[in-house]
CSV table of C-alpha atoms in Angstrom, one decimal:
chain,number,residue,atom,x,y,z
A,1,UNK,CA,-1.2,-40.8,8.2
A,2,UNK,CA,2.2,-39.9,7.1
A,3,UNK,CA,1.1,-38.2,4.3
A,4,UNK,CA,-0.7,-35.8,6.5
A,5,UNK,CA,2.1,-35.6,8.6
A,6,UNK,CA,3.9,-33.9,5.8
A,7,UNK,CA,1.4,-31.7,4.8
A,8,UNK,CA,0.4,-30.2,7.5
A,9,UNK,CA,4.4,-29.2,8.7
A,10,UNK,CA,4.6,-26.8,6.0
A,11,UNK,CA,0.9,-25.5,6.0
A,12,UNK,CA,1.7,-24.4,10.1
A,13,UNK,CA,5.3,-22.9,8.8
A,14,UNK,CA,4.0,-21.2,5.7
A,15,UNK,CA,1.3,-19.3,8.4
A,16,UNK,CA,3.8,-18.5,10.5
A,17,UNK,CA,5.8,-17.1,7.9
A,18,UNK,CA,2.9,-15.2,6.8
A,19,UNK,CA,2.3,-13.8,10.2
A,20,UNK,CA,5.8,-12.9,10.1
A,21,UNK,CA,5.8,-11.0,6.8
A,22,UNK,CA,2.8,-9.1,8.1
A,23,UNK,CA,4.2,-8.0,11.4
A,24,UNK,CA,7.5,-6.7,8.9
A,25,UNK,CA,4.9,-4.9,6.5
A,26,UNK,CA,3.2,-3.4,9.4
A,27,UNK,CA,6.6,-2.2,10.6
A,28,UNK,CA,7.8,-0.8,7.8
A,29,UNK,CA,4.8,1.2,6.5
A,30,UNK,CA,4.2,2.7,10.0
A,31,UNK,CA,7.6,4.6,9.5
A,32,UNK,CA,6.3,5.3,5.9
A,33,UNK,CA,2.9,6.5,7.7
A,34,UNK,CA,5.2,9.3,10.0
A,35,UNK,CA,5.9,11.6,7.0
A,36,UNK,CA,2.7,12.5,6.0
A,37,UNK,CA,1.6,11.8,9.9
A,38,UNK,CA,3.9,15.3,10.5
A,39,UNK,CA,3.4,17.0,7.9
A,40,UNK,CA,0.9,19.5,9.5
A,41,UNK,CA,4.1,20.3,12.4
A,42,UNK,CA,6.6,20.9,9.4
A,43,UNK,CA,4.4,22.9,7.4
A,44,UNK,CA,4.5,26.0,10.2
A,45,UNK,CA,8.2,25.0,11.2
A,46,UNK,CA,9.9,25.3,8.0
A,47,UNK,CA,7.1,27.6,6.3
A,48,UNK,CA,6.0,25.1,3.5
A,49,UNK,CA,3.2,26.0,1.0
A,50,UNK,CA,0.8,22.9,-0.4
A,51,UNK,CA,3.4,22.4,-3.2
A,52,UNK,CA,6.4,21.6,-1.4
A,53,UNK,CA,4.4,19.5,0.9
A,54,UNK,CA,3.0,17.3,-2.3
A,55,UNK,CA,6.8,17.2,-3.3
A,56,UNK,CA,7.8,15.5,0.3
A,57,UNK,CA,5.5,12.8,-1.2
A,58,UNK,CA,7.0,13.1,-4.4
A,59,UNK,CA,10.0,12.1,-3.5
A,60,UNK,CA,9.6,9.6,-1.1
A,61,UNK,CA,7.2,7.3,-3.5
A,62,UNK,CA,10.0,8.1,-6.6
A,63,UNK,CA,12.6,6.5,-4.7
A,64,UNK,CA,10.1,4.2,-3.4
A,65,UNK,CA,9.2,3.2,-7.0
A,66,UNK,CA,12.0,3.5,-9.0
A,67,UNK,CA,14.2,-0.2,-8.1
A,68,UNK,CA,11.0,-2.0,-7.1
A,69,UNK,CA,10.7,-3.6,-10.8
A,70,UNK,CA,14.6,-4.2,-10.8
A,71,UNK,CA,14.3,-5.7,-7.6
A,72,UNK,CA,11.9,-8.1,-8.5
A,73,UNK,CA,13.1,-9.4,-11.9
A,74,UNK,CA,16.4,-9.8,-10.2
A,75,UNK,CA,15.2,-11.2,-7.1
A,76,UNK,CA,12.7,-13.7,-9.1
A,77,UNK,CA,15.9,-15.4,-10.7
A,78,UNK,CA,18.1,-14.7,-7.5
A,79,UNK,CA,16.6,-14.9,-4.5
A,80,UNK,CA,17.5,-12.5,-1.9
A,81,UNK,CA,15.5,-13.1,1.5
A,82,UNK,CA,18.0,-10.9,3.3
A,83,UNK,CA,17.9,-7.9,1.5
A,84,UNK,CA,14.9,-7.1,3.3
A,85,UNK,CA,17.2,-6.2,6.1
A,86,UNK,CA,19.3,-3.8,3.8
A,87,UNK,CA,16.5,-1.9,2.9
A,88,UNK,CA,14.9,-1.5,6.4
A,89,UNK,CA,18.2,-0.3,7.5
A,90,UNK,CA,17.9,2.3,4.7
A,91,UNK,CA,14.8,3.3,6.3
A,92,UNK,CA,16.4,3.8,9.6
A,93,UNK,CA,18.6,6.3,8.2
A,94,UNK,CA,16.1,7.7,6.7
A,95,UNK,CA,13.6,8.5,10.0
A,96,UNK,CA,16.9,9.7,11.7
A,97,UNK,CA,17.3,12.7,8.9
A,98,UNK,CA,13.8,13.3,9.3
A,99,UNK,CA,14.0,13.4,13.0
A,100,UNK,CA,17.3,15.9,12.9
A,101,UNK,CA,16.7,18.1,9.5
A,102,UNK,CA,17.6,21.4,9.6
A,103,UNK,CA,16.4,22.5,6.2
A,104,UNK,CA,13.9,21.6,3.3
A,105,UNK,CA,16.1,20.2,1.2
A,106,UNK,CA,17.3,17.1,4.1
A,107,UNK,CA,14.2,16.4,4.4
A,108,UNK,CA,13.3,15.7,1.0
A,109,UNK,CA,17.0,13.7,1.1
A,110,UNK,CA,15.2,11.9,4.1
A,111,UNK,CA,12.2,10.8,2.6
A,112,UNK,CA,13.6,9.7,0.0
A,113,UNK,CA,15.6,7.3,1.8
A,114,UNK,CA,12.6,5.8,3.5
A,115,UNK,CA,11.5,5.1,0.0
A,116,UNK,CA,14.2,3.3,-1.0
A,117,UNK,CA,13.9,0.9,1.6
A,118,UNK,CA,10.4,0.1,0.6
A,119,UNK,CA,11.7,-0.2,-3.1
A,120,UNK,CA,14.1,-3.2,-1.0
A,121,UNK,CA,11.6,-4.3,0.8
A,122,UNK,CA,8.5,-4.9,-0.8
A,123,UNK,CA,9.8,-7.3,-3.9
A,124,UNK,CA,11.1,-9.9,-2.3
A,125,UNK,CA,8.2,-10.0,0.9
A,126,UNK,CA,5.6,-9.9,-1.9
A,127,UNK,CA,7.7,-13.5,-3.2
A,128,UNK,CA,7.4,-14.8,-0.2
A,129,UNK,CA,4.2,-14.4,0.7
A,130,UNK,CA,3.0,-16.0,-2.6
A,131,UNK,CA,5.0,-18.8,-1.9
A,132,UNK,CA,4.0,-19.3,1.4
A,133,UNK,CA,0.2,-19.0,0.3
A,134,UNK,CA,-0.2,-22.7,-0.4
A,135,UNK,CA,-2.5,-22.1,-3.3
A,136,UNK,CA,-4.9,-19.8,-1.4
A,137,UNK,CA,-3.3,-16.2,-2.8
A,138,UNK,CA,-6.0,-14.1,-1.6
A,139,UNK,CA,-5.9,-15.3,2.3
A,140,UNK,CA,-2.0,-14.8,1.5
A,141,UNK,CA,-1.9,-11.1,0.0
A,142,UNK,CA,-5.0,-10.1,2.4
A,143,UNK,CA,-3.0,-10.7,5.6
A,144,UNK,CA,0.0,-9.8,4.2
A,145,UNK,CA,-1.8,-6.0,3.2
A,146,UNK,CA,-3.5,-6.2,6.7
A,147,UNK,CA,-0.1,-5.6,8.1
A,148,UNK,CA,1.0,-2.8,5.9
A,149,UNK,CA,-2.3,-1.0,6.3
A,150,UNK,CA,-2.4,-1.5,9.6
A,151,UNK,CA,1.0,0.1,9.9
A,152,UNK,CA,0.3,3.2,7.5
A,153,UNK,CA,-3.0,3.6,10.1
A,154,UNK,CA,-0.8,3.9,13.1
A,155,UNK,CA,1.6,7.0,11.7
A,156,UNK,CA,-1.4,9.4,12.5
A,157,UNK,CA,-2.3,8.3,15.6
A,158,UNK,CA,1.6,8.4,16.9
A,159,UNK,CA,1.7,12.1,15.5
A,160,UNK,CA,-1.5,12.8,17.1
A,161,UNK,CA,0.0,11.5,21.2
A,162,UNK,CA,3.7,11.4,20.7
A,163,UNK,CA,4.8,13.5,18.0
A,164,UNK,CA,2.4,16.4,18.4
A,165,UNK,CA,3.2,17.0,21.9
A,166,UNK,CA,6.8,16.8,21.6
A,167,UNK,CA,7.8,17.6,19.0
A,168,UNK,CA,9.9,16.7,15.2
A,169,UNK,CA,12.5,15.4,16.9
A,170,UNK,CA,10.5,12.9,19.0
A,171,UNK,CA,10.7,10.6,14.9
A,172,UNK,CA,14.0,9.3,16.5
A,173,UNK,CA,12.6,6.8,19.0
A,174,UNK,CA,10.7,5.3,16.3
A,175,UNK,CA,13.9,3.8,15.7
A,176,UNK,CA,13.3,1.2,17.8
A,177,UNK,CA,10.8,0.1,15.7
A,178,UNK,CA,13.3,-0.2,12.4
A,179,UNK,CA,15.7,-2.4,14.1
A,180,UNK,CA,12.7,-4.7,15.8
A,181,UNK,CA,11.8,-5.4,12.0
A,182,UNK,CA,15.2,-6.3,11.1
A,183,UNK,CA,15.4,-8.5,13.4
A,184,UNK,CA,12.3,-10.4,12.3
A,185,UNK,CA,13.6,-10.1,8.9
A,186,UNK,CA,16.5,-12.2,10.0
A,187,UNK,CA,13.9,-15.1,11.4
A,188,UNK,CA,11.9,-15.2,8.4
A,189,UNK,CA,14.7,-15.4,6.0
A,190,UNK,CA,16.0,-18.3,7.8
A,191,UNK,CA,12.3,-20.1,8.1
A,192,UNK,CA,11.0,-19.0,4.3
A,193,UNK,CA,14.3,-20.9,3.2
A,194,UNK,CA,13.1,-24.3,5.4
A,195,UNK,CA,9.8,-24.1,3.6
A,196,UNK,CA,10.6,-23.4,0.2
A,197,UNK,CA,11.5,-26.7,-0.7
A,198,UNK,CA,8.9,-28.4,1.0
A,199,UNK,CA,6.0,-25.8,-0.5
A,200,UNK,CA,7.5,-26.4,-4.0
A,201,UNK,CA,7.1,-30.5,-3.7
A,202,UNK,CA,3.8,-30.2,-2.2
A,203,UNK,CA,2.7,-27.6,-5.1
A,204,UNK,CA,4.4,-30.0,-8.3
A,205,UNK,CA,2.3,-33.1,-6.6
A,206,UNK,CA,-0.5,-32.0,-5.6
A,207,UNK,CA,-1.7,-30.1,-9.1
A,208,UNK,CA,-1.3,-30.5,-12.8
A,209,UNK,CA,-0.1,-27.4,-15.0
A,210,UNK,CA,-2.9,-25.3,-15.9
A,211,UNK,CA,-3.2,-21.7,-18.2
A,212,UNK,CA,-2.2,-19.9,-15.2
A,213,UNK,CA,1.3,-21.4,-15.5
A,214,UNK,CA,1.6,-21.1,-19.8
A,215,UNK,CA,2.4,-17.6,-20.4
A,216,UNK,CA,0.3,-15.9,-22.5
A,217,UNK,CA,1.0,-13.2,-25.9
A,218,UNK,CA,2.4,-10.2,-24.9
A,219,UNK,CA,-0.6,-8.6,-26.6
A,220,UNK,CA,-3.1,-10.3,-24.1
A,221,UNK,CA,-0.7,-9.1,-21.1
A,222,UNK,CA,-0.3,-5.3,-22.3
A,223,UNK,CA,-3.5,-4.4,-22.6
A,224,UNK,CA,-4.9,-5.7,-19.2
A,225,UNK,CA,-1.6,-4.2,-17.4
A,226,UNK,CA,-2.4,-0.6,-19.0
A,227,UNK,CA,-6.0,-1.1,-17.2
A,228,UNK,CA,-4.8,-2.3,-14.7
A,229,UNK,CA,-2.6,0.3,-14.3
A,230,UNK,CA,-5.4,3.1,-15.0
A,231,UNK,CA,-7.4,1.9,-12.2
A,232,UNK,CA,-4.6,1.7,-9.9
A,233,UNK,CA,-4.1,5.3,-10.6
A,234,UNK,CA,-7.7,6.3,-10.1
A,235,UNK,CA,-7.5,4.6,-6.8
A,236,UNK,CA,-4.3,5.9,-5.4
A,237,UNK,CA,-5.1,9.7,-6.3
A,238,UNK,CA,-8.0,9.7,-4.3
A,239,UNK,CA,-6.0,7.5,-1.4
A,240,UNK,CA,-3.7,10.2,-2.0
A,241,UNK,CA,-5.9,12.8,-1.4
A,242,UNK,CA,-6.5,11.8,1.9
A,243,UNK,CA,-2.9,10.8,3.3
A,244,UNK,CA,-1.4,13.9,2.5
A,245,UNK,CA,-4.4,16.5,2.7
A,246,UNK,CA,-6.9,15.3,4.8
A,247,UNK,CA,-5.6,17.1,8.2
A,248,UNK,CA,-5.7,20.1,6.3
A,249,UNK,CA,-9.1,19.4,4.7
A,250,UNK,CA,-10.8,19.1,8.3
A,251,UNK,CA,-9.1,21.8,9.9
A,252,UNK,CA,-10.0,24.2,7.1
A,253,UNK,CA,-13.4,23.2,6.8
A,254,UNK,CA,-14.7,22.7,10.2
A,255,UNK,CA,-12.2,24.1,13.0
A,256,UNK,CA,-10.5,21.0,14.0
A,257,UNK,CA,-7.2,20.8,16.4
A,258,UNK,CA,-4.1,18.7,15.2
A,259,UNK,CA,-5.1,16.2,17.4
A,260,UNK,CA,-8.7,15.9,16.3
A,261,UNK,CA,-7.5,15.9,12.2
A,262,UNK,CA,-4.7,13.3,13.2
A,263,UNK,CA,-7.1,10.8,15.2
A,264,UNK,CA,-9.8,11.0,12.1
A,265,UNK,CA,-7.2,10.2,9.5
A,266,UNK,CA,-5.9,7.2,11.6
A,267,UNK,CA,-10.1,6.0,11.2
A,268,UNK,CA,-9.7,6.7,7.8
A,269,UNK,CA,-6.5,4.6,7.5
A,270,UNK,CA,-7.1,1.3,10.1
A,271,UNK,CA,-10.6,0.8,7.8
A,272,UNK,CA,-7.8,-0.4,4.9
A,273,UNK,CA,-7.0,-3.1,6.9
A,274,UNK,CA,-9.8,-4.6,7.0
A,275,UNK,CA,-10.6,-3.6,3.6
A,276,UNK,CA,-8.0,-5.5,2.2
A,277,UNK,CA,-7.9,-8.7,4.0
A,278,UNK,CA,-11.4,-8.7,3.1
A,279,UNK,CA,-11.1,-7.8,-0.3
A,280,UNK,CA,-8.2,-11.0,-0.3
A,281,UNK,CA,-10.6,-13.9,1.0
A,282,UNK,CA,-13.6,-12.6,-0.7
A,283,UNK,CA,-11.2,-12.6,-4.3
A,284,UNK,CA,-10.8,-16.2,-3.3
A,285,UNK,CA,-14.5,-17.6,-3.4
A,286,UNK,CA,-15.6,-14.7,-5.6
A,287,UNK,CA,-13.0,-14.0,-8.3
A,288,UNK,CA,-10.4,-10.6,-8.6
A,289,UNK,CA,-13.4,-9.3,-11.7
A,290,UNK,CA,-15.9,-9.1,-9.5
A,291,UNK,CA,-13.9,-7.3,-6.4
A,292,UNK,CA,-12.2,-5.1,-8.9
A,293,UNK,CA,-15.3,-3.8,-10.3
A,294,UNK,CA,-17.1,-3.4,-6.8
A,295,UNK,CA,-13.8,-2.0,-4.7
A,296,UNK,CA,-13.5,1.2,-7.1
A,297,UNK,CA,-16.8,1.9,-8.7
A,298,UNK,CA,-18.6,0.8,-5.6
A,299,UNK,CA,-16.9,3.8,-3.8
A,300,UNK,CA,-18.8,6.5,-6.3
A,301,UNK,CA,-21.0,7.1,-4.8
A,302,UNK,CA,-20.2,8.1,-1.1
A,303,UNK,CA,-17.1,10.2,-2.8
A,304,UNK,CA,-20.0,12.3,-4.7
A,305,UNK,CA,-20.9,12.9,-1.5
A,306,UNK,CA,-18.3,13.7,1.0
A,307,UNK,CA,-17.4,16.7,-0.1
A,308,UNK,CA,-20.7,18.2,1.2
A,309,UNK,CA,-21.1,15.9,4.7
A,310,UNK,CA,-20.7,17.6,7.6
A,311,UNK,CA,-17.8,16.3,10.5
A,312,UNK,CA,-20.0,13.4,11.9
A,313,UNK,CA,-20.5,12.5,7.8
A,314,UNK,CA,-17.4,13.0,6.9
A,315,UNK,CA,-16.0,10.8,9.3
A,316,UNK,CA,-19.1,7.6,8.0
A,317,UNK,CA,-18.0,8.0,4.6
A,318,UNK,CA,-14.3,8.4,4.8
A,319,UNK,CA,-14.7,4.9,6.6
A,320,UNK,CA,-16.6,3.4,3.9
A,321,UNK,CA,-15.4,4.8,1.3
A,322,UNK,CA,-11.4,3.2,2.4
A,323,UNK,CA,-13.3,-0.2,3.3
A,324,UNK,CA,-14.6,-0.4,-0.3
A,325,UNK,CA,-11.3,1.2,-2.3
A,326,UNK,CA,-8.5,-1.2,0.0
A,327,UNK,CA,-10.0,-4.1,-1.2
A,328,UNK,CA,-9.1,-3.6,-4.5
A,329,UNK,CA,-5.1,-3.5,-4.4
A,330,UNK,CA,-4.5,-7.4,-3.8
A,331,UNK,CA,-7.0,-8.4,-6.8
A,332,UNK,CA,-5.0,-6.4,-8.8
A,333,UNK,CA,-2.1,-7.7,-7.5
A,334,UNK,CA,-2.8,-11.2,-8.2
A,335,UNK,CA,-4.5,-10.9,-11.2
A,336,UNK,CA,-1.3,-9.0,-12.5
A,337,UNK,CA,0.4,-12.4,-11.3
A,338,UNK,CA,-1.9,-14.6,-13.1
A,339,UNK,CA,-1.6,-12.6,-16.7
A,340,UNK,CA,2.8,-12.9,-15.6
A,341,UNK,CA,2.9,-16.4,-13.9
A,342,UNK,CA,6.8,-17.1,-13.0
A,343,UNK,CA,7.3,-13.0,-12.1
A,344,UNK,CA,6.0,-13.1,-8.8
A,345,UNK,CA,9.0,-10.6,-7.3
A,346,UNK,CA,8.7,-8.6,-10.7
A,347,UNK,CA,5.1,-8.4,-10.8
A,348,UNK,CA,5.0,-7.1,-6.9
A,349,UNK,CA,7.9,-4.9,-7.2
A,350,UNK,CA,6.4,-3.2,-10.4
A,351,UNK,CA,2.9,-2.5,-8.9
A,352,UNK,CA,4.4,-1.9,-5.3
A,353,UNK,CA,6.4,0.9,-7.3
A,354,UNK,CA,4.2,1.8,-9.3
A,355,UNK,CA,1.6,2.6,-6.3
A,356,UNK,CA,4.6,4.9,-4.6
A,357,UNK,CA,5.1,6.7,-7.9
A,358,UNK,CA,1.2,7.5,-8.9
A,359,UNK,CA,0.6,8.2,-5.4
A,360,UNK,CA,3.2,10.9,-5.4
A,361,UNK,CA,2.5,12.0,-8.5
A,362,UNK,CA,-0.8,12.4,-8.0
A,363,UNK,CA,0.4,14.4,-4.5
A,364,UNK,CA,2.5,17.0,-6.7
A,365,UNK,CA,-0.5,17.4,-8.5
A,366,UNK,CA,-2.9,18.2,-6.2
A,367,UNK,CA,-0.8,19.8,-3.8
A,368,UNK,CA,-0.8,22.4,-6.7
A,369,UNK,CA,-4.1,22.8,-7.4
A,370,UNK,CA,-4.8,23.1,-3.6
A,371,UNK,CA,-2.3,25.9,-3.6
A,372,UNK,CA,-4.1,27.6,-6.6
A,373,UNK,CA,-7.6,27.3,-5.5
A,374,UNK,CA,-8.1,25.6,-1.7
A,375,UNK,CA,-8.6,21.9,-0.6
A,376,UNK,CA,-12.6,21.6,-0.7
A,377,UNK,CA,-12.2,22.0,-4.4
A,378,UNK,CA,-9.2,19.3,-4.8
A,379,UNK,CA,-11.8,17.0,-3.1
A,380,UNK,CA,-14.9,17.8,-5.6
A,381,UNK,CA,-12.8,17.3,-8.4
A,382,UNK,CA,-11.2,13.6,-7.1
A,383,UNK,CA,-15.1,12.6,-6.0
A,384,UNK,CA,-14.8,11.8,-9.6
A,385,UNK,CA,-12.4,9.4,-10.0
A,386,UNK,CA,-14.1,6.4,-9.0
A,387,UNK,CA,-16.3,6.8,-12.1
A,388,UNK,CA,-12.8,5.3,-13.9
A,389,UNK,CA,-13.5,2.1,-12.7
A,390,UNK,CA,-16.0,1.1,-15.4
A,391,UNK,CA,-12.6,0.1,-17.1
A,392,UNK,CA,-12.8,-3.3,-15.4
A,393,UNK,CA,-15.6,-3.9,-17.8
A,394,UNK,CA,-12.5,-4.7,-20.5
A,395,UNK,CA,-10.6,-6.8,-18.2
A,396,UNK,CA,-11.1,-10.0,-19.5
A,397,UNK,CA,-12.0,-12.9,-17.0
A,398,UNK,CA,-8.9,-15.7,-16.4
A,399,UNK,CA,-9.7,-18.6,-15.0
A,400,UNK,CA,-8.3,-18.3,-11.7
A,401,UNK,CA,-9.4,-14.5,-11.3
């Protein structure tokens, strides 16, 4: 009886920190979610072309990727539970400036700053979730994604009622929002160090060391990495596609209002949430092979398609399409930990950051080729990319994955 006394104390902390941490993530990728959400307003106010729009995005996923791998290594060695609220206040400065730029160029200063308090952020969240996972990683990352997703869903729909109708400078009262999130971050730095200990014990007791814990040659790590890293790309340039474009896409095409494009994106983005707590349990009982190879070649063929749907279609397959591709990112993620084991903070920090930096690099891009030939043709070209996922044919198969 005592014995499961003692488990189940941390088990009902580790959950609440989990919650927690997923509440935070929702928080701060909703202010993420408001750049691109208002892009369409700042286009005709400052007179922006497809390329500077794609270099927004630029620079708020380089700032967002460039410290997440420092981050982590540091913070794997040192932890830093607090930092969290560092980097959300970085953020906050970041949606004022957007809220009260007066030219281009603060607005790029802006965004960045809003990336660099994801760069905080993300490393040390991604730790604690994995130690509060009690063994069951997928559960762990899937509701801690469910928050962030959730929260990159909700940008549009506040542009579409709130920002829309009144205007750029409306971004301020999201404010609110940054310092509600550091507030939680103060709880859960306070709880995650009450359960540390008591995870730790449970974990050394309750298992014996398997291969998961010996790491493995570097020559055995590289190679899966660079896959993994290809079909992260793959993923997030079509993602991309749709974050920054899509309002754009559906207004050119078929005639939409602001509103209309803004309320269909938010559909296209809430369906990650439930892609990727999905694609987290279903890792679990499955294995991360098996979700890797159906969450981005699975998506082929409905992005063959879209590009010649009409609105109703467009709407189906933009939905399925995000259910199939979210449930890929916390396979990867895990699996990455699994080839790393001991690098939890740099493992999440690097593919955090290196999800910011593809993404906008992949924006840059085809912000440019949207300028040179039009935005139906930037989406026949990345109906393609799923066909990349036939890489996770050379994964090869861990035992936990």
């Amino acid at each position: 009886m005592s014995d499961a006394g003692s488990i189940a104390v941390p088990k009902q902390a580790a959950m609440s920190v989990l919650v927690a941490l997923s509440v935070t993530h929702l928080l701060n990728d909703m202010i993420q979610s408001l750049i691109p959400a208002i892009y369409p307003i700042i286009k005709a106010t400052y007179q922006l072309d497809y390329g500077q729009i794609g270099f927004i995005t630029l620079a708020f996923q380089i700032s967002a990727s460039l410290l997440q791998p420092a981050v982590g290594f540091y913070t794997d060695k040192h932890p830093m539970p607090y930092s969290m609220i560092v980097g959300m206040g970085c953020s906050l400065i970041g949606l004022i400036g957007l809220a009260y730029a007066s030219s281009y160029g603060l607005l790029l200063i802006a965004a960045a700053c809003v990336g660099l308090g994801s760069s905080i952020f993300h490393p040390e969240a991604t730790r604690m979730a994995r130690n509060a996972s009690g063994g069951r990683q997928g559960l762990a990352q899937g509701i801690f994604q469910v928050g962030g997703q959730t929260g990159g869903a909700l940008g549009p729909l506040l542009a579409a009622f709130i920002i829309v109708p009144l205007g750029q400078g409306s971004l301020g009262w999201f404010s609110i929002a940054a310092l509600l999130a550091m507030a939680l971050m103060m709880w859960i730095a306070g709880q995650h160090a009450n359960i540390t200990p008591l995870r730790k014990k449970l974990t050394d007791t309750a298992s014996k060391p398997t291969s998961a814990s010996v790491p493995r040659p570097t020559v055995n790590v590289v190679i899966p990495f660079i896959i993994l890293i290809v079909l992260l790309f793959s993923k997030n340039a079509y993602s991309q596609s749709f974050t920054s474009f899509y309002t754009f896409f559906l207004i050119g095409k078929f005639d939409v209002s602001v509103q209309t494009s803004q309320l269909m994106l938010f559909l296209f983005l809430v369906s990650s949430a439930v892609g990727a707590l999905g694609g987290g349990i279903l890792g679990d009982r499955i294995g991360r092979n098996r979700i890797l190879w159906f969450s981005i070649l699975g998506a082929l063929p409905f992005t063959l398609l879209l590009p010649y749907a009409n609105l109703f279609w467009t709407g189906v397959l933009t939905i399925i399409i995000n259910l199939i591709m979210s449930s890929s990112f916390a396979a990867i993620l895990i699996y990455a930990m699994e080839l790393m084991p001991g690098r939890i903070g740099l493992v999440g920090g690097f593919f955090y950051g290196l999800t910011f930096g593809l993404g906008g690099i992949a924006a840059a891009l085809l912000g440019g080729l949207a300028d040179q030939y039009d935005i139906e043709t930037v989406y026949r070209i990345c109906s393609f990319l799923p066909a990349i996922g036939l890489l996770a044919w050379f994964l090869p198969r861990l035992r936990e994955a």
